[in-house]
PDB file of C-alpha atoms in Angstrom:
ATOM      1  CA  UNK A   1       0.703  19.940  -3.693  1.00 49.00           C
ATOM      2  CA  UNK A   2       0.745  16.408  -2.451  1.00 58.00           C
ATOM      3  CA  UNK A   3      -1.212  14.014  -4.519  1.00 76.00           C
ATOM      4  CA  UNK A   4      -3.014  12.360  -1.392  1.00 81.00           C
ATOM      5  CA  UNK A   5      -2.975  14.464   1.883  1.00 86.00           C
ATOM      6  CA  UNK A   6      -4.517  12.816   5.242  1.00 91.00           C
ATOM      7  CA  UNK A   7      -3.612  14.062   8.794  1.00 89.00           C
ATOM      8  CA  UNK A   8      -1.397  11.735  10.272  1.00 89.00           C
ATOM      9  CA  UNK A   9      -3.178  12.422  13.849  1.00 88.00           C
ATOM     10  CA  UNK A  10      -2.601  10.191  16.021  1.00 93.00           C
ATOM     11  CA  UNK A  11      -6.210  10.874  17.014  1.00 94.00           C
ATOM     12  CA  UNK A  12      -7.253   9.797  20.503  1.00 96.00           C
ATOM     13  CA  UNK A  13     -10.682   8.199  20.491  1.00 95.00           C
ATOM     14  CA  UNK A  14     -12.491   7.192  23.539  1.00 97.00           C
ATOM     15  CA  UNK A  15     -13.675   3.654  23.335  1.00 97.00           C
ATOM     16  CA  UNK A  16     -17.795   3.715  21.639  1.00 97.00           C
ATOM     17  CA  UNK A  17     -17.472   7.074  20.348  1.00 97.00           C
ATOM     18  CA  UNK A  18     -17.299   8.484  16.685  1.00 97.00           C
ATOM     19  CA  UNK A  19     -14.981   9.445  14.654  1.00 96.00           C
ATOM     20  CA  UNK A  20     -14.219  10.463  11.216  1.00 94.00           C
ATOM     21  CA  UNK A  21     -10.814  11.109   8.918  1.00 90.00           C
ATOM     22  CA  UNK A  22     -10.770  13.135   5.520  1.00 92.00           C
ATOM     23  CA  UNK A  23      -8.502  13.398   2.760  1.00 93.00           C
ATOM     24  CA  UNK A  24      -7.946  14.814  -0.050  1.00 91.00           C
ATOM     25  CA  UNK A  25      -6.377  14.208  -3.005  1.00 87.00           C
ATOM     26  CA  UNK A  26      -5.076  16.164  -6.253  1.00 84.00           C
ATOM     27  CA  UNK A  27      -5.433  14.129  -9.442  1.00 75.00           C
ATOM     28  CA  UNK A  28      -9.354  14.983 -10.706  1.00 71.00           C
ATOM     29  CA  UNK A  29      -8.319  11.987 -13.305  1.00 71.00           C
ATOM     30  CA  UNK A  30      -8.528   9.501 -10.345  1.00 68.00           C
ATOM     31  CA  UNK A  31     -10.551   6.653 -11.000  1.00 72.00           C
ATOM     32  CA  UNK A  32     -11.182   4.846  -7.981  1.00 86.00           C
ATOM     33  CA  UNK A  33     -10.311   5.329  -4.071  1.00 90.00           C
ATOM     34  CA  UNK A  34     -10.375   3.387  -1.329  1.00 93.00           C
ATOM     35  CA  UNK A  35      -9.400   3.197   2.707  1.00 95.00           C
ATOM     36  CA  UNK A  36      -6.886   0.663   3.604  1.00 95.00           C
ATOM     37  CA  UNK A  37      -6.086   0.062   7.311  1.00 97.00           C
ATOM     38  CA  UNK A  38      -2.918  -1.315   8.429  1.00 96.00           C
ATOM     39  CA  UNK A  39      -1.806  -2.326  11.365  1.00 96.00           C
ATOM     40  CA  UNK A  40       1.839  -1.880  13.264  1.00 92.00           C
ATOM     41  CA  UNK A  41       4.482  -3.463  11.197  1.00 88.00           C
ATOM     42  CA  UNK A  42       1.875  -5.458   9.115  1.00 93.00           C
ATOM     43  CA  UNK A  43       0.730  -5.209   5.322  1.00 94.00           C
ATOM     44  CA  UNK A  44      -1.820  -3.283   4.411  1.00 95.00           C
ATOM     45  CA  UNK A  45      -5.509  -4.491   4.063  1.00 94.00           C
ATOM     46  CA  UNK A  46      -8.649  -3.325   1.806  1.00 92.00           C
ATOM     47  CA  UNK A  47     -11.190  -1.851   4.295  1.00 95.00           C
ATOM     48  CA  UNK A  48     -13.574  -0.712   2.123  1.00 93.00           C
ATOM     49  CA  UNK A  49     -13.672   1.311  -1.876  1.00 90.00           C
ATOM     50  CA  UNK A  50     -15.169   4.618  -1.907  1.00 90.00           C
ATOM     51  CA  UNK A  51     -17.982   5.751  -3.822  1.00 78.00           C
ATOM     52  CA  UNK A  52     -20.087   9.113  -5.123  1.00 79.00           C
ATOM     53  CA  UNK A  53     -22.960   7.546  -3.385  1.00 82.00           C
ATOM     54  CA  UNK A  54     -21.001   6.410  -0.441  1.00 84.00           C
ATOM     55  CA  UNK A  55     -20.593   3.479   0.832  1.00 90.00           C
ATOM     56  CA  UNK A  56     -21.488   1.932   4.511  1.00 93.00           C
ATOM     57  CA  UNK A  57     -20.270  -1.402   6.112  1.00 93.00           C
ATOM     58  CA  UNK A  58     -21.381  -2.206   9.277  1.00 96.00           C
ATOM     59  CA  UNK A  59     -19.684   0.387  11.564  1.00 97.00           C
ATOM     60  CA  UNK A  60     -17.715   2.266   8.683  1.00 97.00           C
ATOM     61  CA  UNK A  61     -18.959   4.467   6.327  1.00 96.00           C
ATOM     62  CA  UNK A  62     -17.358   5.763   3.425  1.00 95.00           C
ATOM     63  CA  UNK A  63     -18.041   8.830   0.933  1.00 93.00           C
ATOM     64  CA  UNK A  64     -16.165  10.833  -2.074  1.00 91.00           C
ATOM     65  CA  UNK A  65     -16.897  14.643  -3.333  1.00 89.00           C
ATOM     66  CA  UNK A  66     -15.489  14.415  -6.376  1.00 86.00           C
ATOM     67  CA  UNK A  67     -16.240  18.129  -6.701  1.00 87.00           C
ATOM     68  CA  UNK A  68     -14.131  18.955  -3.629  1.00 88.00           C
ATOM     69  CA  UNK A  69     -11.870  16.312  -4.385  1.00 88.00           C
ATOM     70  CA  UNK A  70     -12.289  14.701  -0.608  1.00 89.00           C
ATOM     71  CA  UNK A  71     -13.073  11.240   0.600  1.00 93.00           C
ATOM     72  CA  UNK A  72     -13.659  10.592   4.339  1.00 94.00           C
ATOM     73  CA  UNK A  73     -14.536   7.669   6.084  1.00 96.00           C
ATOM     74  CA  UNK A  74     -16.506   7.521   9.660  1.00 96.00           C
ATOM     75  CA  UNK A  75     -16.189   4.992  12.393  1.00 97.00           C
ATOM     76  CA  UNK A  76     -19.403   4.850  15.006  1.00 98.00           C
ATOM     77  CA  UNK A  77     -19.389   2.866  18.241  1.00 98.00           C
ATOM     78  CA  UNK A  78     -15.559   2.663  18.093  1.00 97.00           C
ATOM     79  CA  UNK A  79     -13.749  -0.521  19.280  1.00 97.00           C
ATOM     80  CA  UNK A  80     -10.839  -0.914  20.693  1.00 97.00           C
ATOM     81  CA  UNK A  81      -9.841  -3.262  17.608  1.00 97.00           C
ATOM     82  CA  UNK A  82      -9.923   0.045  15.451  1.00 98.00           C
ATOM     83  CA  UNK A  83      -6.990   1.192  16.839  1.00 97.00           C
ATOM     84  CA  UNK A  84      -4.596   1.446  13.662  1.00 97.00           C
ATOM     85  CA  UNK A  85      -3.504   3.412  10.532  1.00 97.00           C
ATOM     86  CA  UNK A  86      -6.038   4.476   8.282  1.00 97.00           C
ATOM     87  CA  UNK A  87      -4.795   5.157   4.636  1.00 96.00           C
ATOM     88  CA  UNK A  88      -6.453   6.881   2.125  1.00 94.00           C
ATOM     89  CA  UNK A  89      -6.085   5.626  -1.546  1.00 91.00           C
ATOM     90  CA  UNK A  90      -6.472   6.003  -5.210  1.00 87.00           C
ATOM     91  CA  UNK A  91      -6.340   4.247  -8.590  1.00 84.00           C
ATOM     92  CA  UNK A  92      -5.817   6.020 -11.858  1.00 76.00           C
ATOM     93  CA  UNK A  93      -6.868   2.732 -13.920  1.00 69.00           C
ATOM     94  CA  UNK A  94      -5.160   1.015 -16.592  1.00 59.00           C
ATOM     95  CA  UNK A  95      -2.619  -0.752 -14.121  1.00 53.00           C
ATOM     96  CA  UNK A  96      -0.288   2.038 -14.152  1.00 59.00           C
ATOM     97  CA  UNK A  97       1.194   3.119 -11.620  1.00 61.00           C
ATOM     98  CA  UNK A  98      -0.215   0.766  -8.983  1.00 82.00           C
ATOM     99  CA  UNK A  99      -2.055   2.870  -6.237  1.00 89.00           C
ATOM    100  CA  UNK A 100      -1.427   6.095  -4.418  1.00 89.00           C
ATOM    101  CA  UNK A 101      -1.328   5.920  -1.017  1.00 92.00           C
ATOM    102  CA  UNK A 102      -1.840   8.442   1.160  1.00 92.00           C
ATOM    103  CA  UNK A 103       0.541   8.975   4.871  1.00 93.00           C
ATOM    104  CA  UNK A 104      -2.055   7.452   6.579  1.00 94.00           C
ATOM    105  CA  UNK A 105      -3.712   8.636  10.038  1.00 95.00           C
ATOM    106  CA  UNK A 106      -2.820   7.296  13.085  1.00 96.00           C
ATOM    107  CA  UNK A 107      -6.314   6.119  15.177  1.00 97.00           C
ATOM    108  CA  UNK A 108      -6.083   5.502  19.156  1.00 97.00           C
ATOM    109  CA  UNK A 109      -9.031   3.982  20.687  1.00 97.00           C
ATOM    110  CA  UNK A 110      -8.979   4.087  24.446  1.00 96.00           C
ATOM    111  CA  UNK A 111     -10.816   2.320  26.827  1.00 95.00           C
TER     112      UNK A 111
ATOM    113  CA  UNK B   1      -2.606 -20.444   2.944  1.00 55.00           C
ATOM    114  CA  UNK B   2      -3.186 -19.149  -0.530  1.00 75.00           C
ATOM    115  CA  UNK B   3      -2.324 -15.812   0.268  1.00 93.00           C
ATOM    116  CA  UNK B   4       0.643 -13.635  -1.089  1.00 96.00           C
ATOM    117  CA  UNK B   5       3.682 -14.720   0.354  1.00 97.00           C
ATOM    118  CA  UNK B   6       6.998 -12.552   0.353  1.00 98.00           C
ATOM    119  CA  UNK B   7      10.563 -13.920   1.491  1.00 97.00           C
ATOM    120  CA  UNK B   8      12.874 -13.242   3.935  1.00 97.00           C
ATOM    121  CA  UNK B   9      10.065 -11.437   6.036  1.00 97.00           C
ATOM    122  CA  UNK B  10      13.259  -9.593   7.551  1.00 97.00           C
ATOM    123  CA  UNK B  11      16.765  -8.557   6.132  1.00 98.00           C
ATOM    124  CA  UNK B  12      19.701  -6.912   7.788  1.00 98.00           C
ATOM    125  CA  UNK B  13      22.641  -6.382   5.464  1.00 98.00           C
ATOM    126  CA  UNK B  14      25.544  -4.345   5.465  1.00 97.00           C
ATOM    127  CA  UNK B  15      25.784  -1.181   3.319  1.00 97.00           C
ATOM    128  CA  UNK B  16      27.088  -1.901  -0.198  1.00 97.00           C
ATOM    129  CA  UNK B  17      26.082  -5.630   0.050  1.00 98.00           C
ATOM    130  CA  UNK B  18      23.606  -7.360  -2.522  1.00 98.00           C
ATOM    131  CA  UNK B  19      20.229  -8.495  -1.976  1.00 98.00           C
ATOM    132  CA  UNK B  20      17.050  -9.797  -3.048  1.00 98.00           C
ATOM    133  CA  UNK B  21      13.640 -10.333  -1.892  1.00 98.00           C
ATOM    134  CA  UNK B  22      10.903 -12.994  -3.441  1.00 98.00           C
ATOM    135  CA  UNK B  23       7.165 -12.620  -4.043  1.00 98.00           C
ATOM    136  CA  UNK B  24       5.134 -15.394  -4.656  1.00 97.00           C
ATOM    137  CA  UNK B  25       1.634 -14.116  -5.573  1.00 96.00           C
ATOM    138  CA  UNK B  26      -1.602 -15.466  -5.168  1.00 95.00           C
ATOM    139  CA  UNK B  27      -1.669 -18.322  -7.988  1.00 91.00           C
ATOM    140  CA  UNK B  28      -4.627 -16.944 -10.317  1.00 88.00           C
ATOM    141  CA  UNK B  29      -3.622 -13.411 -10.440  1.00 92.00           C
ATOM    142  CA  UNK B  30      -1.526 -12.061 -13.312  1.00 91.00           C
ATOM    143  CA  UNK B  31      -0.746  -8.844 -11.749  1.00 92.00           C
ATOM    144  CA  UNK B  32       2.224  -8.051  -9.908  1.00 95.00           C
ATOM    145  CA  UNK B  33       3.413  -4.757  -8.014  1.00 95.00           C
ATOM    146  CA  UNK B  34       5.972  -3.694  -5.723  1.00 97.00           C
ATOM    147  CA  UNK B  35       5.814  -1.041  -3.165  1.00 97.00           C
ATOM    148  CA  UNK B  36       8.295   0.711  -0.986  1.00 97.00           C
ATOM    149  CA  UNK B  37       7.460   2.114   2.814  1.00 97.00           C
ATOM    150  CA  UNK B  38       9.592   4.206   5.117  1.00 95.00           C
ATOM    151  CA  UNK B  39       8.324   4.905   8.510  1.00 91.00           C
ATOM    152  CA  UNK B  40       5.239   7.628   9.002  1.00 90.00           C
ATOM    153  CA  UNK B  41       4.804   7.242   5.742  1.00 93.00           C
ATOM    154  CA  UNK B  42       2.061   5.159   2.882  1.00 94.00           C
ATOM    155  CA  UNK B  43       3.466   2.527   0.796  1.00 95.00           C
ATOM    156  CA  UNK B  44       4.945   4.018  -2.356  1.00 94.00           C
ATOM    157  CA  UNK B  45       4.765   2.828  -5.965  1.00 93.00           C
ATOM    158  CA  UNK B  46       8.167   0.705  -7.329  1.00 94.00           C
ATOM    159  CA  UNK B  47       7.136  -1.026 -10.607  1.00 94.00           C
ATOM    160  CA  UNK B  48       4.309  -3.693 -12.023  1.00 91.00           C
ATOM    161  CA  UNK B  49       4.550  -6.962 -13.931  1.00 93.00           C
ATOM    162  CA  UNK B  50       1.559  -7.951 -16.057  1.00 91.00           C
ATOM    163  CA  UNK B  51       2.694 -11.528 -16.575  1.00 91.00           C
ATOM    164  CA  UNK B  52       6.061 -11.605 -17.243  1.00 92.00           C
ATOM    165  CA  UNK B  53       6.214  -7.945 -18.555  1.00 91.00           C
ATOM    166  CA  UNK B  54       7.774  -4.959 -16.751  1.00 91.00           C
ATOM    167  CA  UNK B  55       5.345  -2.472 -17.760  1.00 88.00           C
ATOM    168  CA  UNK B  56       5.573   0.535 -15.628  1.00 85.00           C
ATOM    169  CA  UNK B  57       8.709   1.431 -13.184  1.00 87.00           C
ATOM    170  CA  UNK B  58       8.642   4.333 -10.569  1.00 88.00           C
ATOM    171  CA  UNK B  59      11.563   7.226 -10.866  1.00 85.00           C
ATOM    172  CA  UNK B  60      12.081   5.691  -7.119  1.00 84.00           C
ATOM    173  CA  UNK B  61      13.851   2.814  -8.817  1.00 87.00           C
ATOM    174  CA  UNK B  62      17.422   3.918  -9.122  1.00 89.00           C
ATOM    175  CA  UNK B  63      19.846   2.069 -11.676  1.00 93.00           C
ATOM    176  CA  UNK B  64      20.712  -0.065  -8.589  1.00 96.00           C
ATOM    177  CA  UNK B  65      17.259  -1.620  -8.450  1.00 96.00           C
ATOM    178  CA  UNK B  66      16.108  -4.274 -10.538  1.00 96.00           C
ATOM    179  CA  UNK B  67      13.093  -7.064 -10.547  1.00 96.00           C
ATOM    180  CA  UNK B  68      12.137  -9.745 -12.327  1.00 96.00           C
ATOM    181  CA  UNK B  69       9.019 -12.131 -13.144  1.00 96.00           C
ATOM    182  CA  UNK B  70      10.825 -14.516 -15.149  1.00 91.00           C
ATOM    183  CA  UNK B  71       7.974 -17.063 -15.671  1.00 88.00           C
ATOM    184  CA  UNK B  72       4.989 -14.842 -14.751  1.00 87.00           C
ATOM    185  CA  UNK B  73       4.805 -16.343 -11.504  1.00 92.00           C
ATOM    186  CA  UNK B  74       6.823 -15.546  -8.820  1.00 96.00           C
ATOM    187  CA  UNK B  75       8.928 -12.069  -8.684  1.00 97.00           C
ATOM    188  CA  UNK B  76      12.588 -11.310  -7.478  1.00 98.00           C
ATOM    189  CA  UNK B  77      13.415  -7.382  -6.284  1.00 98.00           C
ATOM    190  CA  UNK B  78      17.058  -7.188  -6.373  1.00 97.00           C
ATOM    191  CA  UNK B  79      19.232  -4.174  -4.458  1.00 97.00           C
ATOM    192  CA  UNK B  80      22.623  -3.949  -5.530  1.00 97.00           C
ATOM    193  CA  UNK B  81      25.224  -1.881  -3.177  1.00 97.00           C
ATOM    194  CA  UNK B  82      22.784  -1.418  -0.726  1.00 97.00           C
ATOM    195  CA  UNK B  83      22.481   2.326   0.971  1.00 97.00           C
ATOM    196  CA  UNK B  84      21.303   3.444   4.329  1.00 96.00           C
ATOM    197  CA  UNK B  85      18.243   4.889   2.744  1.00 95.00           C
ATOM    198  CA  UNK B  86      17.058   1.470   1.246  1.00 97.00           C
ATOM    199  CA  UNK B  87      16.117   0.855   4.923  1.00 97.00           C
ATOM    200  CA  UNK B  88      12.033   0.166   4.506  1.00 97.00           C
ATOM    201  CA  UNK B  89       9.624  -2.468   4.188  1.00 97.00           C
ATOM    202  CA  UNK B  90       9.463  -4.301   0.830  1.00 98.00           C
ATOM    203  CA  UNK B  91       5.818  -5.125   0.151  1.00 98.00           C
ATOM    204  CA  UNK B  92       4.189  -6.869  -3.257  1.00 97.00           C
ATOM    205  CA  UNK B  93       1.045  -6.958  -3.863  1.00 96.00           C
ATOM    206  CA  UNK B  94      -1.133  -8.905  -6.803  1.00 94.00           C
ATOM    207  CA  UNK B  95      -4.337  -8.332  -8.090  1.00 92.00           C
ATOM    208  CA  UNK B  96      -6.535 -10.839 -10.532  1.00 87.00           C
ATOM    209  CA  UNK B  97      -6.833  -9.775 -14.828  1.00 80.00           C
ATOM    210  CA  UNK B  98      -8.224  -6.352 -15.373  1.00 75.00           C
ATOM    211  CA  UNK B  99      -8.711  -5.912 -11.435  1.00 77.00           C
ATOM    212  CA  UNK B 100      -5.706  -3.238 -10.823  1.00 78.00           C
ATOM    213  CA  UNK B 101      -7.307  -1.799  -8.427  1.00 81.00           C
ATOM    214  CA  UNK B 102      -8.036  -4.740  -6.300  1.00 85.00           C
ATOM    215  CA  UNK B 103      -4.366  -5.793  -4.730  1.00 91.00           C
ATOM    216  CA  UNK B 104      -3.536  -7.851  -2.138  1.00 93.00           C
ATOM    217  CA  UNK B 105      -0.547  -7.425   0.029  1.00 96.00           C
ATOM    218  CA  UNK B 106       2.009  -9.608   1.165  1.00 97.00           C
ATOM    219  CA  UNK B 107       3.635  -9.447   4.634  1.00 96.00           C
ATOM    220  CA  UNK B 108       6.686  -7.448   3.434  1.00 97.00           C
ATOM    221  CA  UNK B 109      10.073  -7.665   3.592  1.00 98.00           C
ATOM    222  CA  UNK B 110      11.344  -5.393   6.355  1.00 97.00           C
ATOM    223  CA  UNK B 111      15.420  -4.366   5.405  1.00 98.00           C
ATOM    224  CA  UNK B 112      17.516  -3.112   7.353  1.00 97.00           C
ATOM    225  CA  UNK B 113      20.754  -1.231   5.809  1.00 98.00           C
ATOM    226  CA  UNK B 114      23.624  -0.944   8.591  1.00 96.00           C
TER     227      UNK B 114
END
């Protein structure tokens, strides 16, 4: 088994609507996750970390089930600006092995 | 710009040539990583400097890959006899003491293996 798993899409989103991406990942040691976005041909960027209780910014919301091993992330009112790769991500702490990335999933918002 | 900065941005080489790529990270932070991404897929894990140490190195780094943080600041990522399948982006990232799981990318160094 994979040790991140996302579905690479690409998802086609009408422009305003909502949308949301899971994945799930296989280490139960992992520490910390996050969703990075990353545009075409650029570096990835922090979007947001990931939390038990979730976590909500703005638009996005975040949550983890550690007891299903899952983290998703939801986008409402969808902007065209959203259009980009969403990757899931973990941390196992202690600096080793940096972070796990997942493939990523591939979001399409249309107008 | 204060940012991490990574140099060339893009390489084309010839397979079995020599090259290397430089990371300058964000001045503060003591923590250095390299990463590895093919197309369709999420950056993968190459090695990590705590200051000048190597302290943890991927099985993706083959005998033919080596880097260096000679002074703790800056980083080098050097591919000897390059291979078609070293075609990917480079990216380094850096995060601040204790903070491993707060990095910050670099643009990346995009090589391309002909």
């Amino acid at each position: 088994r994979k040790e991140v798993e996302q579905d690479p899409g690409p998802f086609n989103v009408p422009e305003g609507a909502t949308v949301a991406f899971n994945c799930t990942y296989s280490n139960s040691a992992s520490q910390s996750f996050f969703w990075y976005r990353q545009d075409c041909r650029k570096e990835p960027k922090l979007l947001m970390s990931v939390y038990s209780s979730g976590n909500e910014d703005g638009r996005f919301t975040a949550q983890l089930n550690r007891a299903s091993q899952y983290i998703s992330l939801l986008i409402r009112d969808s902007k065209l600006s959203d259009s980009a790769t969403y990757l899931c991500v973990w941390y196992s702490g202690g600096g080793a092995d940096g972070l796990t990335f997942g493939k990523g999933t591939h979001l399409i918002i249309q107008p | 710009d204060t940012g991490v900065s990574q140099n060339p941005r893009h390489k084309i080489t010839k397979r079995g040539q020599n090259v290397t790529f430089r990371c300058d990270p964000i001045s503060e932070h003591n923590r250095l990583y390299w990463y590895r991404q093919t197309l369709g897929q999420g950056p993968e894990f190459l090695t990590y400097f705590q200051n000048e140490a190597q302290l943890e190195k991927s099985r993706l780094l083959s005998d033919r890959f080596s880097a260096e943080r000679p002074k703790g600041s800056f980083s080098t990522l050097e591919i000897q006899r390059t291979e078609q399948g070293d075609s990917a982006m480079y990216l380094c990232a850096s995060s601040p003491r204790d903070r491993g799981d707060t990095q910050y990318f670099g643009p990346g160094t995009r090589l391309t293996v002909l």
